[in-house]
Amino acid sequence: RPEVVVTSLHYADFIAGFYELERHADGAVQLVYVGLLKDFQGRGLGKQLLSVAVEKAWEMGAHRVWLHTCSLDSPHAVPNYLKRGFKPFKEEVYQVGKP
């Protein structure tokens, strides 16, 4: 789809991670996914990947760049988002029962 951009991060001869951006009809751009493969975590690549993703989102003409995060994300995710200029908008707590 033309409103979706997926970019991979290459490290040497390996794909180390990726991000996906989606432009919405209201002009906002959502960072849908961003992540690194386990072998490439802890090298500072996440902050670089996120910085590039945010820069690309603004280049897409966004009036707002946003994302969702959850407790399943890396413990480094939220601090990284905050350092890249994201601000918390809303926090939700869900309880899931056992099947």
Coordinates of C-alpha atoms in Angstrom, one line a residue:
R1 CA 0.0 0.0 0.0
P2 CA 1.4 3.4 -0.8
E3 CA 0.7 4.8 2.7
V4 CA 3.0 2.1 4.2
V5 CA 6.8 2.3 4.4
V6 CA 8.9 -0.6 5.6
T7 CA 12.6 -0.2 5.9
S8 CA 15.2 -2.7 7.1
L9 CA 18.4 -2.0 9.0
H10 CA 21.4 -3.8 7.6
Y11 CA 24.5 -4.5 9.7
A12 CA 27.4 -5.9 7.7
D13 CA 25.7 -8.6 5.6
F14 CA 22.8 -9.2 7.9
I15 CA 19.3 -7.7 8.4
A16 CA 19.5 -6.5 11.9
G17 CA 16.0 -4.9 12.3
F18 CA 13.3 -2.9 10.7
Y19 CA 10.6 -0.3 11.1
E20 CA 7.1 0.2 9.5
L21 CA 5.4 3.5 9.2
E22 CA 1.8 4.1 8.1
R23 CA 0.4 7.4 7.0
H24 CA -3.3 7.8 8.1
A25 CA -6.0 9.8 6.3
D26 CA -5.8 12.5 9.0
G27 CA -2.2 13.2 8.1
A28 CA -0.7 11.5 11.2
V29 CA 2.0 8.9 10.7
Q30 CA 2.0 5.8 13.0
L31 CA 5.2 4.0 13.8
V32 CA 3.5 0.6 13.6
Y33 CA 6.6 -1.6 14.3
V34 CA 10.2 -1.1 15.2
G35 CA 12.6 -3.7 16.3
L36 CA 16.0 -5.4 16.3
L37 CA 16.8 -9.1 16.1
K38 CA 18.2 -10.4 19.3
D39 CA 21.8 -10.7 18.1
F40 CA 21.9 -7.0 17.4
Q41 CA 20.3 -5.7 20.6
G42 CA 22.5 -3.9 23.1
R43 CA 24.8 -2.3 20.5
G44 CA 23.0 1.1 20.4
L45 CA 21.4 0.3 17.1
G46 CA 17.9 0.7 18.5
K47 CA 18.3 4.4 19.2
Q48 CA 19.7 5.0 15.7
L49 CA 16.9 2.9 14.0
L50 CA 14.2 4.8 15.9
S51 CA 15.8 8.2 15.1
V52 CA 15.8 7.3 11.4
A53 CA 12.2 6.1 11.6
V54 CA 11.0 9.3 13.3
E55 CA 12.9 11.4 10.8
K56 CA 11.3 9.5 7.9
A57 CA 7.8 9.9 9.4
W58 CA 8.2 13.7 9.5
E59 CA 9.6 13.6 5.9
M60 CA 6.3 11.9 5.0
G61 CA 4.5 15.1 5.9
A62 CA 3.2 14.0 9.3
H63 CA 1.5 16.6 11.5
R64 CA 1.8 14.0 14.3
V65 CA 3.9 10.9 14.7
W66 CA 2.6 8.3 17.2
L67 CA 3.0 4.7 18.3
H68 CA 1.6 2.1 20.7
T69 CA 3.7 0.3 23.2
C70 CA 3.0 -2.4 25.7
S71 CA 4.5 -4.5 28.5
L72 CA 5.7 -7.0 26.0
D73 CA 8.1 -4.5 24.5
S74 CA 11.8 -4.3 25.6
P75 CA 12.3 -2.5 28.9
H76 CA 14.5 -0.1 26.8
A77 CA 11.7 0.8 24.5
V78 CA 9.8 3.5 26.4
P79 CA 13.0 5.3 27.5
N80 CA 14.2 5.3 23.9
Y81 CA 10.8 6.7 22.7
L82 CA 11.0 9.5 25.3
K83 CA 14.6 10.4 24.3
R84 CA 13.4 10.7 20.7
G85 CA 10.7 13.2 21.6
F86 CA 7.6 11.0 22.1
K87 CA 5.3 12.0 25.0
P88 CA 2.9 9.7 26.8
F89 CA -0.7 10.3 25.7
K90 CA -2.7 7.6 27.4
E91 CA -2.1 4.6 29.5
E92 CA -4.4 1.6 29.7
V93 CA -4.4 -1.4 31.8
Y94 CA -6.0 -4.7 30.7
Q95 CA -6.4 -7.8 32.7
V96 CA -6.6 -11.1 30.8
G97 CA -8.0 -14.1 32.4
K98 CA -6.7 -17.6 31.9
P99 CA -8.3 -19.6 29.0

